[in-house]
Coordinates of C-alpha atoms in Angstrom, one line a residue:
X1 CA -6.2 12.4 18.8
X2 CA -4.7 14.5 15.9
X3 CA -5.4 13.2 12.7
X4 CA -6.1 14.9 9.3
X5 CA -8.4 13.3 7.6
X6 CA -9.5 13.2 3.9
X7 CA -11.4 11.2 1.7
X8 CA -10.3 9.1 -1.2
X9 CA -12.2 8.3 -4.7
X10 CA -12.5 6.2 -7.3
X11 CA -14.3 7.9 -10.1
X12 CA -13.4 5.0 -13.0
X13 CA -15.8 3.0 -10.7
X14 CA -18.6 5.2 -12.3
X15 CA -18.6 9.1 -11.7
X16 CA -18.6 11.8 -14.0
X17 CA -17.4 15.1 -13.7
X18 CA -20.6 16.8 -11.8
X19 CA -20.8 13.9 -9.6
X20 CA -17.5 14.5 -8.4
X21 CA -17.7 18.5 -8.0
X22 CA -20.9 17.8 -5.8
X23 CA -18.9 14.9 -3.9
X24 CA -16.2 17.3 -3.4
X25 CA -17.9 20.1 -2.7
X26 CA -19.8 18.4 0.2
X27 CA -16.3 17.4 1.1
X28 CA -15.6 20.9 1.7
X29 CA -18.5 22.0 3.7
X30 CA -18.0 18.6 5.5
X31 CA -15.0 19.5 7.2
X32 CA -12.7 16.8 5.8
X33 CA -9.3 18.0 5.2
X34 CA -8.8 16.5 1.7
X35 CA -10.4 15.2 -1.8
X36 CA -8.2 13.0 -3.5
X37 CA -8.8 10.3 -6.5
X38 CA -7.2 7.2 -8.2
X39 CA -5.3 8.2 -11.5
X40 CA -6.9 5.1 -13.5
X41 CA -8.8 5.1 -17.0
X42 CA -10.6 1.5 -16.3
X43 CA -12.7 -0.3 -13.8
X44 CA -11.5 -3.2 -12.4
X45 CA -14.2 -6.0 -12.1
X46 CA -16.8 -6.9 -14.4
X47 CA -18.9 -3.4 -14.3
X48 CA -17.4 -0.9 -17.0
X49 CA -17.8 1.8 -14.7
X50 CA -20.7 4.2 -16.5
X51 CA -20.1 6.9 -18.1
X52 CA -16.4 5.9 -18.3
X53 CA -13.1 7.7 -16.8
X54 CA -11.8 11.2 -16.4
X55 CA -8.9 11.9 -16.5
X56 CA -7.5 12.7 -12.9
X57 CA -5.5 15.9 -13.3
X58 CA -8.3 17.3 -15.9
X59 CA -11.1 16.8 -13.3
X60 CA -8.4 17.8 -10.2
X61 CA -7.4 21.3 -12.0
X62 CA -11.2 22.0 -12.6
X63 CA -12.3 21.4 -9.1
X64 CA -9.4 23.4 -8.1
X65 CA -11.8 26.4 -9.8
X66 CA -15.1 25.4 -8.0
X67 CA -13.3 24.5 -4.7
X68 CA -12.1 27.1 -1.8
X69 CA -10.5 25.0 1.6
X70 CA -9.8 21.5 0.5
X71 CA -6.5 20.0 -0.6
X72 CA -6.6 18.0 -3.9
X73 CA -4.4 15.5 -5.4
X74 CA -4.0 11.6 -6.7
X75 CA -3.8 8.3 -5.3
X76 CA -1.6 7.6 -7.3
X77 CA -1.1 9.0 -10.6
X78 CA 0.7 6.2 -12.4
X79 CA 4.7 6.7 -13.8
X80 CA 3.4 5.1 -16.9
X81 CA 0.8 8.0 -18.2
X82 CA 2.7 11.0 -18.4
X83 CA 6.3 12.2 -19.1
X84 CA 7.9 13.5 -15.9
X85 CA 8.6 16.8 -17.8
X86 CA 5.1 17.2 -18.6
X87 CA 3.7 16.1 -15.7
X88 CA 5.6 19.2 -13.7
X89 CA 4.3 21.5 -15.8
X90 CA 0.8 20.0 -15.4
X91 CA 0.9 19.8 -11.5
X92 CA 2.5 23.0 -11.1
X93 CA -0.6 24.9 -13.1
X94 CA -3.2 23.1 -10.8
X95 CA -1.2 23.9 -7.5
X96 CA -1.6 27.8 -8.9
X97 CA -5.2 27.4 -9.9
X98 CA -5.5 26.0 -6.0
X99 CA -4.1 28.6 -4.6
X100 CA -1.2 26.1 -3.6
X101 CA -3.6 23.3 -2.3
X102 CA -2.3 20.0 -4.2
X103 CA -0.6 16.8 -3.6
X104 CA 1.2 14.6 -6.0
X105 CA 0.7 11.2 -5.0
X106 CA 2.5 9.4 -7.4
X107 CA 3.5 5.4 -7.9
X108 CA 4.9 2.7 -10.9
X109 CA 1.7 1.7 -12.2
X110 CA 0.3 -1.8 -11.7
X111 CA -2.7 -2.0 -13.7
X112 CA -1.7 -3.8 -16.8
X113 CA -5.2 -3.9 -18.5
X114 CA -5.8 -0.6 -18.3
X115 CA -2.7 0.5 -20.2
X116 CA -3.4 -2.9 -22.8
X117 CA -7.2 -1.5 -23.5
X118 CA -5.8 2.4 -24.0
X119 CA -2.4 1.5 -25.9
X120 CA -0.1 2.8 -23.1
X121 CA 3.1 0.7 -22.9
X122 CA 3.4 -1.8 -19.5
X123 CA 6.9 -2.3 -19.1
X124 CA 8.1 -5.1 -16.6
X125 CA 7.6 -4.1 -13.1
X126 CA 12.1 -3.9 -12.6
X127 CA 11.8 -0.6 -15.1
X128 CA 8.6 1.1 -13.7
X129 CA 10.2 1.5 -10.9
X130 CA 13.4 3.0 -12.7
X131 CA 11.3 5.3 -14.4
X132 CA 9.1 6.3 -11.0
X133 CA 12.9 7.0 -9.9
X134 CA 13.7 9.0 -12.4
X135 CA 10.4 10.8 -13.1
X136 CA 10.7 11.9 -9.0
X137 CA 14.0 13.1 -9.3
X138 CA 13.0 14.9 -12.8
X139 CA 10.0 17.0 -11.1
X140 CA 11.1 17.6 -7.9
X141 CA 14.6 18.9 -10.0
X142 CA 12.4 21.1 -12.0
X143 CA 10.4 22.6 -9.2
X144 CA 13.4 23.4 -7.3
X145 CA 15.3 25.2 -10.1
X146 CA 15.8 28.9 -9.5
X147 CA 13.7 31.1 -11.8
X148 CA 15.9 32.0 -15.0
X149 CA 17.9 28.6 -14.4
X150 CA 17.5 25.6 -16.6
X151 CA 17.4 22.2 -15.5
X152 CA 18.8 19.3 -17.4
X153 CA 19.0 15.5 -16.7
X154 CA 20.0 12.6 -18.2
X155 CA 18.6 9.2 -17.2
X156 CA 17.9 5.4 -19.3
X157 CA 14.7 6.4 -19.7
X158 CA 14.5 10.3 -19.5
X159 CA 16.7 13.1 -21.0
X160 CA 16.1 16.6 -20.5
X161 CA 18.1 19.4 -21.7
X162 CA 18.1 23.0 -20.4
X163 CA 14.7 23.0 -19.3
X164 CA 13.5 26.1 -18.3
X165 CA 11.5 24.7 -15.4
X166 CA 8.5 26.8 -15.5
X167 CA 6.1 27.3 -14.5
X168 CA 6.6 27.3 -10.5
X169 CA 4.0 25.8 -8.4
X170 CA 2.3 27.9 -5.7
X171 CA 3.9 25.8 -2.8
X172 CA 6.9 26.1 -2.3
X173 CA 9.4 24.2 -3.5
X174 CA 6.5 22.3 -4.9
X175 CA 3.4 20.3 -4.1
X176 CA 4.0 17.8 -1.5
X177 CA 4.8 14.6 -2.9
X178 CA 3.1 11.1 -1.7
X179 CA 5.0 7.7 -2.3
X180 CA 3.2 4.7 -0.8
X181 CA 2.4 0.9 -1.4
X182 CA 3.3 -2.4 0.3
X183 CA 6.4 -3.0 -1.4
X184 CA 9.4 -3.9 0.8
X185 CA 12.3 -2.7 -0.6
X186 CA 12.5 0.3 -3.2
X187 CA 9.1 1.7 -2.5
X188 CA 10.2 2.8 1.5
X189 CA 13.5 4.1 -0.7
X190 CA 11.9 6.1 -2.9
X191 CA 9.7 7.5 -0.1
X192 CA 12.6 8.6 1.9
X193 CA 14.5 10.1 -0.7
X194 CA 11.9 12.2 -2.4
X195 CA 8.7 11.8 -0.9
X196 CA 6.8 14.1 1.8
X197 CA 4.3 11.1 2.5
X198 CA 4.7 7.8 2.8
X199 CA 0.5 6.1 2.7
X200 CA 0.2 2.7 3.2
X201 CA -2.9 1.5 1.3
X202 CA -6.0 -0.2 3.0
X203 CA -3.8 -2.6 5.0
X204 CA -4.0 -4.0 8.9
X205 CA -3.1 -1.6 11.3
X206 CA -0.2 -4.3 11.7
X207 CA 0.8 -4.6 8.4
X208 CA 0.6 -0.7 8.1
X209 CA 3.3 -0.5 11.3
X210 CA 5.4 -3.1 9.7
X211 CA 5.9 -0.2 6.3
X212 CA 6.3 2.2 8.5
X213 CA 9.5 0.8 10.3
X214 CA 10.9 -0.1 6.7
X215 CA 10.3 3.7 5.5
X216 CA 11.8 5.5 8.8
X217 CA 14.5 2.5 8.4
X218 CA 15.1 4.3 4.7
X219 CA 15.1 7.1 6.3
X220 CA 17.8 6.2 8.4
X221 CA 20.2 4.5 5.2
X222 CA 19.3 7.7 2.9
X223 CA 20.4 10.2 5.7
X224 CA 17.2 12.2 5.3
X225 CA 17.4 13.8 8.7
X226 CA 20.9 14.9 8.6
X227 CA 20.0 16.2 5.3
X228 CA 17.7 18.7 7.1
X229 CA 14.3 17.3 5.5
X230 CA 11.5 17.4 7.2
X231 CA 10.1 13.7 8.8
X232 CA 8.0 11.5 6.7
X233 CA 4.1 12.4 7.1
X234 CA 3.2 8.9 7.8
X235 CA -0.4 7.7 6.2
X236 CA -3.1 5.1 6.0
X237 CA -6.0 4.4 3.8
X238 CA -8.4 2.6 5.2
X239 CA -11.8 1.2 3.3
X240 CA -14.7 2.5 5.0
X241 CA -18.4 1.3 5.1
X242 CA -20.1 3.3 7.9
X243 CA -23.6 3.2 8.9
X244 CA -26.0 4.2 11.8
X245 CA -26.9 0.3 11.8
X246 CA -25.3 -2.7 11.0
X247 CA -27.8 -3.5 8.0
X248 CA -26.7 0.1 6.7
X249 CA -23.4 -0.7 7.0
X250 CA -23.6 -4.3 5.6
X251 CA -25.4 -2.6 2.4
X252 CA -22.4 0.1 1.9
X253 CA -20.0 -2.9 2.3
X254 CA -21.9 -4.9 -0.6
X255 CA -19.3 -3.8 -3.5
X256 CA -16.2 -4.8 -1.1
X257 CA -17.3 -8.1 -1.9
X258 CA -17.3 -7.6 -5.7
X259 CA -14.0 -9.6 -7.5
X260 CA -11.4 -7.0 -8.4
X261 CA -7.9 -7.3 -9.2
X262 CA -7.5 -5.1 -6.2
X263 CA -5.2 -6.9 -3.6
X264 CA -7.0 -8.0 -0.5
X265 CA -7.9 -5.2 2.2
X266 CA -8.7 -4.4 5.7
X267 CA -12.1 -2.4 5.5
X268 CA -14.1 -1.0 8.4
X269 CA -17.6 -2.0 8.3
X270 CA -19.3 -1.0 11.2
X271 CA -20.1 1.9 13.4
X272 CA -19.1 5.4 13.1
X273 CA -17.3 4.4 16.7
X274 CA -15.5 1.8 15.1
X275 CA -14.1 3.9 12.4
X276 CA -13.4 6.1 15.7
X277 CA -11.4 3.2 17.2
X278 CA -9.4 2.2 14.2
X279 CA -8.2 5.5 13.6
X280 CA -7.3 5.5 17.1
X281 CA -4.9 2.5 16.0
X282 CA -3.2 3.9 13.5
X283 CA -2.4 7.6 15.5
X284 CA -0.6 5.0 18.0
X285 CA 1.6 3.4 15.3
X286 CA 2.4 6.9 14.4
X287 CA 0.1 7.8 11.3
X288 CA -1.1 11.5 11.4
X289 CA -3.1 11.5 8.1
X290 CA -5.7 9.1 6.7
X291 CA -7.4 9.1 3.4
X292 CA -11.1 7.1 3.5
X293 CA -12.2 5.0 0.7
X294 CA -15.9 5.6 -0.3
X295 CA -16.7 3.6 -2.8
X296 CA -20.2 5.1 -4.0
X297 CA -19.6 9.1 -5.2
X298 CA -23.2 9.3 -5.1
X299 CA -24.2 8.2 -1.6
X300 CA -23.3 11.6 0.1
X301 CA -25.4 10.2 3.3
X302 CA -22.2 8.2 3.9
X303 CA -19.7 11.1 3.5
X304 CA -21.8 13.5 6.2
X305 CA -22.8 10.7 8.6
X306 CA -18.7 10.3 9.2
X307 CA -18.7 14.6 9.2
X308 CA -21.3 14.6 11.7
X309 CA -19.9 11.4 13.9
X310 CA -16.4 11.0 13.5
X311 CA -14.6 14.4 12.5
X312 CA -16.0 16.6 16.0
X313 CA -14.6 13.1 18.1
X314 CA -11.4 13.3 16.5
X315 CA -11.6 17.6 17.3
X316 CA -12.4 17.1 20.6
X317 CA -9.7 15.0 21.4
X318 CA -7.3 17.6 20.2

């Protein structure tokens, strides 16, 4: 089975900065492919999430410092926080302090409270996605843009002119970009037209298939292939609560049951062969990357239990 693995955060459930460097570093020496965490300054049930947020792209260009291997990026920073303009020139710096080892997951923004409680405007769902639109277009346009060219655009919601699209990121033309989610319609669009990754979030190996034939049917309207792009990386999250017994397991799974305003998920709550089996599922729909939800950044038992017991399985079928 190939299948790249990394693992997936949520630090606004309660982590501050040196819990995730440890967390990460651990995901290093693990083996894992990738660290990536959710873009969000609020929890999202009735625990405030101790000490409070970071901010993802601070904590992500930091780690990019104390990390050597491991790729980094967001699930998904939201359209809503940054300008696109900005947010180039942000990413871009962090690839080069990686040594070229980001992604930009990026996505509308759903989270209303969070933007009510921090004063960032929530504009109807119809225009987040016009600006996620245009805020894709707008980086990967500046990222592309020769060195001593400008860059302008001019959008409803964005207007740039004669940028001098600098600095270049590391990668080249830029930091792979991930576009995911379960909507039907301009999310798969989106994907195929500007996207390197299309992730399917914590959803049924059925569902997940289902997204994927939308995407590669974008794929087929938006003329990517005869365009010369590269296919779609196809991915899944999955929500993972591994133990060496089913009581261990149970006890990881605990906060799943927690009330969120998190959409309903399809976790795997079992044995590390389990995991091994589901993954199996997904690399025969066609996914080739999967990012794993732990919830708890502190139990780093979890993270090298699925190292030791799940990674050299998915090696040795290589």
């Amino acid at each position: 089975m190939t299948m790249r693995v990394s693992v997936f955060t949520e630090p606004h459930r309660g982590a501050d900065y040196d819990t995730q460097l440890r967390f990460a570093r651990l995901v290093e020496d693990g083996g894992y492919e990738g660290f990536l965490r959710a873009d969000h300054y609020q929890s999202m049930g009735a625990d405030p999430g101790l000490p409070g947020p970071t901010d993802a792209w601070l904590t992500l260009a930091a780690l990019a410092r104390e990390t050597r291997r491991i790729r980094l990026g967001t699930l998904v920073t939201s359209a809503t926080f940054r300008l696109p303009g900005p947010l180039a020139v942000l990413v871009a710096q962090v690839d080069q302090m990686s040594g070229g080892r980001v992604d930009l997951g990026i996505g509308a923004g759903w989270y209303e409270r969070e933007h009510t409680s921090y004063g960032i405007p929530f504009p109807a769902v119809g225009e987040r996605f016009d600006r996620l639109a245009e805020q894709l277009e707008v980086i990967t346009g500046l990222w592309a843009t020769p060195v001593g060219e400008t860059y302008s655009f001019t959008g409803d919601h964005y207007r740039l002119v004669d940028a001098p699209a600098l600095p270049k990121p590391a990668q080249v033309p830029g930091p792979p970009i991930i576009v995911g989610g379960r909507g039907p319609k301009r999310t798969p669009e989106l994907a195929a037209r500007y996207a390197d990754e299309f992730n399917m979030p914590f959803k049924s190996v059925a569902e997940t298939a289902a997204a994927y034939d939308r995407v590669r049917e974008a794929c087929d309207r938006v003329g990517r292939a005869e365009a010369g792009r590269a296919p779609l990386v196809l991915s899944a999250g999955i929500v993972v609560a591994i133990g060496r017994t089913d009581a261990e397991a149970q006890l990881r799974a605990a906060p799943l049951h927690e009330k969120s305003a998190l959409p309903p998920e399809d976790p795997v709550v079992g044995s590390p062969a389990q995991l091994v089996e589901r993954l199996g599922e997904f690399a025969e729909i066609g996914a080739t990357r999967v990012h794993l939800r732990m919830t708890d950044l502190d139990d780093l038992d979890h993270l090298e239990l699925i190292a030791a017991e799940v990674l050299p399985q998915l090696e040795a079928g290589r």
